[in-house]
mmCIF file of C-alpha atoms and ligand atoms in Angstrom:
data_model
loop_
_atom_site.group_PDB
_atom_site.id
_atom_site.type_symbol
_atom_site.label_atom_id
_atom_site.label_comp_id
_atom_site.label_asym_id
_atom_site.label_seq_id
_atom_site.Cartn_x
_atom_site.Cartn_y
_atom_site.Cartn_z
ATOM 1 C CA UNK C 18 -46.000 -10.222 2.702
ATOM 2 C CA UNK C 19 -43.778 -11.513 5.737
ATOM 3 C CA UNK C 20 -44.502 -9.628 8.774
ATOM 4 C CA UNK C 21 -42.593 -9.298 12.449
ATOM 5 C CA UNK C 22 -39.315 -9.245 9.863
ATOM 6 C CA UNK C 23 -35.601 -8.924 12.317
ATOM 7 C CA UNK C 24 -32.418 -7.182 10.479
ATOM 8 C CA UNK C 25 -29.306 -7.793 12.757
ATOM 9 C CA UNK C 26 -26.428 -6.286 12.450
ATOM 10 C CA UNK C 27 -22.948 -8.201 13.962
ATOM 11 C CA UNK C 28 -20.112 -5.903 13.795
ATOM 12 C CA UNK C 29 -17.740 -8.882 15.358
ATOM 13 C CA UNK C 30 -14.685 -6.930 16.880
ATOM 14 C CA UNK C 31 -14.947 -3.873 14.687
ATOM 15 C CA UNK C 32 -16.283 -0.628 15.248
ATOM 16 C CA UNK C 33 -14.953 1.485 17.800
ATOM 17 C CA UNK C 34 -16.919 4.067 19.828
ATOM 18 C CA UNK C 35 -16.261 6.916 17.888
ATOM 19 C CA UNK C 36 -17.172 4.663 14.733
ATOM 20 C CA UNK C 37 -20.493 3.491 16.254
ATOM 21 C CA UNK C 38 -21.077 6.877 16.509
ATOM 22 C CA UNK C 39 -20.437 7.966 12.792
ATOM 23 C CA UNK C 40 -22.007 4.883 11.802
ATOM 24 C CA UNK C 41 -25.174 5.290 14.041
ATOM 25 C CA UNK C 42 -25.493 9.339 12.514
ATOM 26 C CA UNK C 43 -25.639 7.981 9.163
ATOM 27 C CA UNK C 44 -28.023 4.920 9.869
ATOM 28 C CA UNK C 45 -30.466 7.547 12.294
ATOM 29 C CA UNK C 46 -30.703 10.043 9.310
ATOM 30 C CA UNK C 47 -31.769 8.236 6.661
ATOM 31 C CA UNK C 48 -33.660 5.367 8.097
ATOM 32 C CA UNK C 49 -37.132 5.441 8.793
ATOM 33 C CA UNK C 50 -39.634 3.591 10.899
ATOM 34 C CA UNK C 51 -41.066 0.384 9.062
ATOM 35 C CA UNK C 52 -44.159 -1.066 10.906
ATOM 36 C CA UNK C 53 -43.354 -4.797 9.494
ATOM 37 C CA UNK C 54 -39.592 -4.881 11.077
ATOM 38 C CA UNK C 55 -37.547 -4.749 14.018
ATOM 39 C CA UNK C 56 -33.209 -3.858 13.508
ATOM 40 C CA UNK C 57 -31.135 -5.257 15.945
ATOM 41 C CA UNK C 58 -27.368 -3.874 16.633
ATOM 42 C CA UNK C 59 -24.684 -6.185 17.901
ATOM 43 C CA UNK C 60 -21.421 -3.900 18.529
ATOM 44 C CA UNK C 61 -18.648 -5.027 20.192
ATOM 45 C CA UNK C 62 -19.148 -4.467 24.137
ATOM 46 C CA UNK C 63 -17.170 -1.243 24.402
ATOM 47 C CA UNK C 64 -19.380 0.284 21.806
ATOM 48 C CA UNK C 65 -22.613 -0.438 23.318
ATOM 49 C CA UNK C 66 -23.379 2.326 25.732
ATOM 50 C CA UNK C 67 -22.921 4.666 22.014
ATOM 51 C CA UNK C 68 -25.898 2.847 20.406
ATOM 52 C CA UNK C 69 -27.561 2.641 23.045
ATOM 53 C CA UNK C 70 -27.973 6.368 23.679
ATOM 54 C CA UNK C 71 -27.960 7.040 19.867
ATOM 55 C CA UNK C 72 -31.356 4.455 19.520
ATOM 56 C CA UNK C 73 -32.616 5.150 22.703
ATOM 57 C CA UNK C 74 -35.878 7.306 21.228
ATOM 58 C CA UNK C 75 -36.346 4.514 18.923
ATOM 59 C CA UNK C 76 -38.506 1.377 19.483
ATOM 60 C CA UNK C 77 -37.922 -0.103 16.356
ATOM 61 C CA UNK C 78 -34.315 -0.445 16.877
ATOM 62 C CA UNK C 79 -32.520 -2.264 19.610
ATOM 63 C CA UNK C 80 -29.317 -3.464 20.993
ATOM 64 C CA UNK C 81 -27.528 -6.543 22.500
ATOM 65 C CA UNK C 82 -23.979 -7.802 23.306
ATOM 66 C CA UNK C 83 -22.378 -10.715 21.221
ATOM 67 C CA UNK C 84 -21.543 -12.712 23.746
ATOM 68 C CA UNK C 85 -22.433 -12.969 27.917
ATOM 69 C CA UNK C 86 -20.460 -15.829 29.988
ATOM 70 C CA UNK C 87 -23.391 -17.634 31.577
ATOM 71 C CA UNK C 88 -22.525 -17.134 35.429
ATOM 72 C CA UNK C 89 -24.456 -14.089 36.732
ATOM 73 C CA UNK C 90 -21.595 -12.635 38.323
ATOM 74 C CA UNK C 91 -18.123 -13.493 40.282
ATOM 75 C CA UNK C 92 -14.442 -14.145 39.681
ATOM 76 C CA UNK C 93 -14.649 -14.216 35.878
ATOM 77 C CA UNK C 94 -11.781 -11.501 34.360
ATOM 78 C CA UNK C 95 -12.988 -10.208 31.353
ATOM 79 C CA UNK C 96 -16.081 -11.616 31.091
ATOM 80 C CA UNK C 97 -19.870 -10.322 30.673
ATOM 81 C CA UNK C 98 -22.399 -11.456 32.178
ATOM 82 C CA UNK C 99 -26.409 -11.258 31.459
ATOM 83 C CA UNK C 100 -27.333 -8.758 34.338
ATOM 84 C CA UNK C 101 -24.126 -6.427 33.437
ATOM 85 C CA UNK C 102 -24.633 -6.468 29.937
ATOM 86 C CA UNK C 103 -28.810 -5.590 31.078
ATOM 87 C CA UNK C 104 -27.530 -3.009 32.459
ATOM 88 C CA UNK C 105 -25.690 -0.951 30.370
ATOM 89 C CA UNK C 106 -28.878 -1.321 28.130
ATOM 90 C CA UNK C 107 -28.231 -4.735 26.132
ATOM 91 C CA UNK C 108 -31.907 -6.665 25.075
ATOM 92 C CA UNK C 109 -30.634 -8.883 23.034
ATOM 93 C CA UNK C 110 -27.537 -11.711 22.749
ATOM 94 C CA UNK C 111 -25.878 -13.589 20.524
ATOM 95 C CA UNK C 112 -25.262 -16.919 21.560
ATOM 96 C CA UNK C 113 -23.465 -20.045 20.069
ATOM 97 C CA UNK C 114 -22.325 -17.707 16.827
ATOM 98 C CA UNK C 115 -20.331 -20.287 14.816
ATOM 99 C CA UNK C 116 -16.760 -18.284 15.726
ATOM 100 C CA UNK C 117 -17.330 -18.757 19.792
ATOM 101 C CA UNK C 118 -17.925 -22.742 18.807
ATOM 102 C CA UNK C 119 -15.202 -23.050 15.900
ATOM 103 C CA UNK C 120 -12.521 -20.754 16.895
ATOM 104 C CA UNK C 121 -13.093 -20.163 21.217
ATOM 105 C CA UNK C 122 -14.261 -23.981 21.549
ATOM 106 C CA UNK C 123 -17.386 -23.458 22.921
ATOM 107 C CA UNK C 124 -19.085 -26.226 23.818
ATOM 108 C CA UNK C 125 -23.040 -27.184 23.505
ATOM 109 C CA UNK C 126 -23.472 -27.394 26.827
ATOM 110 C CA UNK C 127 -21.880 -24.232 27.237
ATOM 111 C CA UNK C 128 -24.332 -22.345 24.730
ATOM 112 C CA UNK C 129 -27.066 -24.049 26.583
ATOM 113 C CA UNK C 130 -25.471 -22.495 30.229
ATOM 114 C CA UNK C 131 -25.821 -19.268 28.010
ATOM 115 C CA UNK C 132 -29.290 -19.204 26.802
ATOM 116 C CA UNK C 133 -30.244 -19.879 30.308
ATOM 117 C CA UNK C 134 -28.562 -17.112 31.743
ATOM 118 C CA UNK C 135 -29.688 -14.752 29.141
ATOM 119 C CA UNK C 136 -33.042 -15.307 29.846
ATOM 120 C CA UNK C 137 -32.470 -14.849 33.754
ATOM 121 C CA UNK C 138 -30.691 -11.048 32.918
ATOM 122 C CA UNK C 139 -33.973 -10.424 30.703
ATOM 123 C CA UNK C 140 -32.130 -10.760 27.662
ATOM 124 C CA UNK C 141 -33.580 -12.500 23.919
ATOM 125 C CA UNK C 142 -31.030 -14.780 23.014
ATOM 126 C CA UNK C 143 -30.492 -14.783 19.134
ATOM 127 C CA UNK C 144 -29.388 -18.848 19.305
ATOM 128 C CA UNK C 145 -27.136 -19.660 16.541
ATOM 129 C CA UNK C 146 -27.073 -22.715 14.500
ATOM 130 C CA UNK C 147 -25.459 -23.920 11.430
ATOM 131 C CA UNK C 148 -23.292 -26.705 9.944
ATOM 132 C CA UNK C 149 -19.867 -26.956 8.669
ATOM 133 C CA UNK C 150 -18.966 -28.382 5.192
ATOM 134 C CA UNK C 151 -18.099 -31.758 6.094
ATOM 135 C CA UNK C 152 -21.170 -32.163 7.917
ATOM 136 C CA UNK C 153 -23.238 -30.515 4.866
ATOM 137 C CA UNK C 154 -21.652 -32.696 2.636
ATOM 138 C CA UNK C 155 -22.519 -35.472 4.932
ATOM 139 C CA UNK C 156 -25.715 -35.051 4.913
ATOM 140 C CA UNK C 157 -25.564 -34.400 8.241
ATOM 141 C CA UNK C 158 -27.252 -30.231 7.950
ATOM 142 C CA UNK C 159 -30.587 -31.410 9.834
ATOM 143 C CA UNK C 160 -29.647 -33.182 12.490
ATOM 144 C CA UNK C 161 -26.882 -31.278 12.958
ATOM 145 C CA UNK C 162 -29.098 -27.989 13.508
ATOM 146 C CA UNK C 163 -31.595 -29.836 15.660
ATOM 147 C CA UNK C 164 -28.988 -31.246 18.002
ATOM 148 C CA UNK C 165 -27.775 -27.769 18.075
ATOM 149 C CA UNK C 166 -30.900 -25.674 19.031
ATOM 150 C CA UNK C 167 -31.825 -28.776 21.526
ATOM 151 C CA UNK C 168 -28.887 -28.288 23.199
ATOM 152 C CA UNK C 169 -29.292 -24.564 23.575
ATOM 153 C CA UNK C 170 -32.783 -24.472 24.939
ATOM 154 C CA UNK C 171 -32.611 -27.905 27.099
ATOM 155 C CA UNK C 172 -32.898 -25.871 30.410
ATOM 156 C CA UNK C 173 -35.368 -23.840 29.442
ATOM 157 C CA UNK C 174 -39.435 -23.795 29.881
ATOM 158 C CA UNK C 175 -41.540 -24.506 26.294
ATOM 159 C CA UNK C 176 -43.157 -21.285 26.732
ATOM 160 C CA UNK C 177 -40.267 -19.530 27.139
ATOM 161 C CA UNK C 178 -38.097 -21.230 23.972
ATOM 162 C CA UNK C 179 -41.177 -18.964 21.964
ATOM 163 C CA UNK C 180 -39.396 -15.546 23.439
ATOM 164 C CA UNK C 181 -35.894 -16.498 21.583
ATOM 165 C CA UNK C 182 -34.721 -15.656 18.271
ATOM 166 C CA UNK C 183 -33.111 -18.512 16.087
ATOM 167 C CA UNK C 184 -30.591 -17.768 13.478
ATOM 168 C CA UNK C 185 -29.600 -20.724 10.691
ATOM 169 C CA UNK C 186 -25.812 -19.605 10.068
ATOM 170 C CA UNK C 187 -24.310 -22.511 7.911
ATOM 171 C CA UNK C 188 -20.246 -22.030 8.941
ATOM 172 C CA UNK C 189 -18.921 -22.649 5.529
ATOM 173 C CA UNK C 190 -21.142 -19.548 4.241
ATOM 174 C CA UNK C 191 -19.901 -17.116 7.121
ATOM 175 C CA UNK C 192 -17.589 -14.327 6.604
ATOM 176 C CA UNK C 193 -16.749 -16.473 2.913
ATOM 177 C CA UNK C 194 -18.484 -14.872 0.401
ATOM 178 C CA UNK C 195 -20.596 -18.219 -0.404
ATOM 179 C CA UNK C 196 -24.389 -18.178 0.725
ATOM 180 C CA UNK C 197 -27.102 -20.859 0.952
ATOM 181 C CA UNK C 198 -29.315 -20.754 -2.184
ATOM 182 C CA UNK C 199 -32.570 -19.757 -0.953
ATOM 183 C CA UNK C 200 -33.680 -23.107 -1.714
ATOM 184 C CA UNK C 201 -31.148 -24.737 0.383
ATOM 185 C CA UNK C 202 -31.710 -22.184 3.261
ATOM 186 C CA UNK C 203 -35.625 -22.780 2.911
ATOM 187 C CA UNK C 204 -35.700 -26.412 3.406
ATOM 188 C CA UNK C 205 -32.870 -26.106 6.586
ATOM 189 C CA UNK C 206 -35.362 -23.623 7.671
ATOM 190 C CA UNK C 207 -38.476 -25.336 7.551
ATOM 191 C CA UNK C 208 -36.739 -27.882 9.583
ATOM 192 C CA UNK C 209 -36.345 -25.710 12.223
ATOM 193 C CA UNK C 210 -39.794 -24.316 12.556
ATOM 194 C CA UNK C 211 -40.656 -27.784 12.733
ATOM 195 C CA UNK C 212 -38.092 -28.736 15.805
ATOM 196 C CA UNK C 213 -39.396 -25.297 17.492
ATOM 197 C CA UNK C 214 -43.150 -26.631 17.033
ATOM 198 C CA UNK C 215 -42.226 -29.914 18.328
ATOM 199 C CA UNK C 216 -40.496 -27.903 21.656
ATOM 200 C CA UNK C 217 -42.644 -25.347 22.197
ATOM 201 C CA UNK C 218 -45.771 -26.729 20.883
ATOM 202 C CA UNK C 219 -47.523 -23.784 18.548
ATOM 203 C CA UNK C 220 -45.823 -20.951 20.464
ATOM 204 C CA UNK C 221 -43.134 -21.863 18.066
ATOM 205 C CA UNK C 222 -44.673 -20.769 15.700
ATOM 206 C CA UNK C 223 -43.964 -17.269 16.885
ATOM 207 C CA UNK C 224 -40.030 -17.432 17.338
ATOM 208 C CA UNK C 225 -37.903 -15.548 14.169
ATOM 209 C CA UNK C 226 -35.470 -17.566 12.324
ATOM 210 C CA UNK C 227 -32.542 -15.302 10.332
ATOM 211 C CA UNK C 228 -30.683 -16.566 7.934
ATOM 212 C CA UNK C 229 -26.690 -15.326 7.864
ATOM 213 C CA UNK C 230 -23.817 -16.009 5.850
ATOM 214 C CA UNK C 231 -22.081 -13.852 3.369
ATOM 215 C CA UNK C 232 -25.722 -11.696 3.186
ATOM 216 C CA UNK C 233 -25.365 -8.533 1.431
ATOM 217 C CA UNK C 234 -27.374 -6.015 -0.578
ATOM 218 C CA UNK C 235 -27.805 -7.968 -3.505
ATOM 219 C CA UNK C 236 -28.700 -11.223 -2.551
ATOM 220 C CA UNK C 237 -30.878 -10.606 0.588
ATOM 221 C CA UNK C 238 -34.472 -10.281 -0.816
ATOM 222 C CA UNK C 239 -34.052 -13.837 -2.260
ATOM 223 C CA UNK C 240 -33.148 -15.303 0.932
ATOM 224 C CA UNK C 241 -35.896 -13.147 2.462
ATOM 225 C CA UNK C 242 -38.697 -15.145 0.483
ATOM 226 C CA UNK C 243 -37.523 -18.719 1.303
ATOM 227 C CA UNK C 244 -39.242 -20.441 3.340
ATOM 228 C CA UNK C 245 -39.631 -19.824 6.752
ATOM 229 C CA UNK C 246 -36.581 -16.871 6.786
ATOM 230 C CA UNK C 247 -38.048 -14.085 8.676
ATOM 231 C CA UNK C 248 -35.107 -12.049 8.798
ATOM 232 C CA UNK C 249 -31.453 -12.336 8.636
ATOM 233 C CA UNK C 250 -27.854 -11.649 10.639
ATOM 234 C CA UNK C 251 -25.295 -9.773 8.670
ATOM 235 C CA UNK C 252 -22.066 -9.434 9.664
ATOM 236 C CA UNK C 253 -19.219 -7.838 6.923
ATOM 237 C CA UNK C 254 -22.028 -5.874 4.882
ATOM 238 C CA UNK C 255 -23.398 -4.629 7.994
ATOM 239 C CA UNK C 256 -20.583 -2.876 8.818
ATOM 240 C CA UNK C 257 -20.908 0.010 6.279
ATOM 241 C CA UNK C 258 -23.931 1.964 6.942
ATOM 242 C CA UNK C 259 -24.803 3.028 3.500
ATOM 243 C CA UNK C 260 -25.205 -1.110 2.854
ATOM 244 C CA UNK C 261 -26.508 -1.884 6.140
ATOM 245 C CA UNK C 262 -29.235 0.920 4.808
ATOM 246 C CA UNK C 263 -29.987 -0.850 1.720
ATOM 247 C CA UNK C 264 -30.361 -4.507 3.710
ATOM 248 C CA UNK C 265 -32.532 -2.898 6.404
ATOM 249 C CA UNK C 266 -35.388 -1.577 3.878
ATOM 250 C CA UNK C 267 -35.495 -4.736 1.897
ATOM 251 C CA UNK C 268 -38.162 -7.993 1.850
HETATM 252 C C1 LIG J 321 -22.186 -13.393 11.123
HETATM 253 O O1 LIG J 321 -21.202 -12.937 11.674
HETATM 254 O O2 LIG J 321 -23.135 -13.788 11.812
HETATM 255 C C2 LIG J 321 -22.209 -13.461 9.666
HETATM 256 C C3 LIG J 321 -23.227 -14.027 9.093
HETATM 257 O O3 LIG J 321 -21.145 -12.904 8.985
HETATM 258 P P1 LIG J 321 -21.063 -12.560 7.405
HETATM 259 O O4 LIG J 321 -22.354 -11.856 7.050
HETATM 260 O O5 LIG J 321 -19.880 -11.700 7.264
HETATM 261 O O6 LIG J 321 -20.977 -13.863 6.690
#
């Protein structure tokens, strides 16, 4: 039995307030406290203050932005940064999801300038990895992912990297409808427990690695049991509570 288990739930740019709201109603009455799990929410920016006060009794559940830029504050329209985002009651952040490196060009160094400045605003990054096609089919899946979470954590202490989460999100299974067997997503897994042992010694032992891609009700407590997955990072299915219900109380 897998213990210390993270649900998280990326509504991307959907969800308004008065959706969050609904959507939070439904989740709040039907979902009860599991000792073995944490569930994260990741609402668009406008919509976090509504989670926030909807989960705010609730230690089991928490909140975060999906994005910070990684100055701490300035001349920076329409940006977020850590200590605002802290603020209005973020804990958590996503950071290097495959769509701000594929479609906003964000650069490694960049998600590394992130993770940093998440960690300065008090915030547990959720550092996202993954490959694209060409690279899987390359070969490449491996040292593509270790490059990746290098990158990301190359400013920060050892002890520290154990206080992130780390999600394997291979781009070609995002958002299409096609997920990693549980084989596959075992072995990239495995991997990656290994790189966070070799960075953070056997703190890194202790840091969660989700799976995402295309997750939904039916196909999550297989990835659940692979190797190494201690949780996962939904984004479509998590959008519609009833779903987001059935993924939370699985594993
Ligand atoms: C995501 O946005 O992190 C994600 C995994 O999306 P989807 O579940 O829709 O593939």
């Amino acid at each position: 039995m897998k213990k210390n288990l993270v649900f998280a739930a990326n509504w991307k740019m959907n969800q308004a307030p008065a959706d969050a709201g609904a959507f939070m109603r439904t989740f709040l009455g039907q979902y009860a406290r599991q000792q073995d799990r944490r569930v994260l929410f990741f609402p668009p920016a406008v919509s976090l203050h509504v989670v926030v006060q909807a989960i705010k009794e609730r230690a089991d559940l928490e909140a975060g932005v999906q994005n910070i830029h990684w100055e701490d504050k300035g001349a920076f329209t329409g940006e977020t940064s850590g200590s605002l985002a802290r603020g209005a009651g973020a804990r958590h952040v996503l950071v290097g999801h495959s769509e701000r490196r594929h479609v906003f060009g964000e650069t490694e160094e960049e998600t590394g300038k992130k993770v940093a400045a998440a960690l300065r605003a008090g915030l547990t990054p959720t550092i996202c990895v993954g490959e694209t096609l060409t690279q899987r089919e390359a070969g490449l899946t491996i040292d593509v992912v270790k490059r990746q979470l290098r990158a990301a954590v190359s400013g920060v202490d050892a002890a520290v990297v154990a206080t992130t989460i780390v999600a394997y999100e291979p781009v070609w299974a995002i958002g299409t409808g096609k997920n990693a067997t549980p084989q596959d997503a075992g072995e990239v897994h495995v991997a990656i427990r290994a790189e966070l042992r070799a960075i953070a010694g056997e703190r890194g032992a202790a840091v969660p690695i989700l799976y995402g891609g295309s997750v939904n009700r039916s196909n999550v407590d297989a990835l659940l049991a692979a190797d190494e997955v201690s949780g996962v990072l939904v984004g479509g299915a998590s959008l519609d509570a009833e779903q987001w219900l059935a993924i939370a109380r699985s594993g």
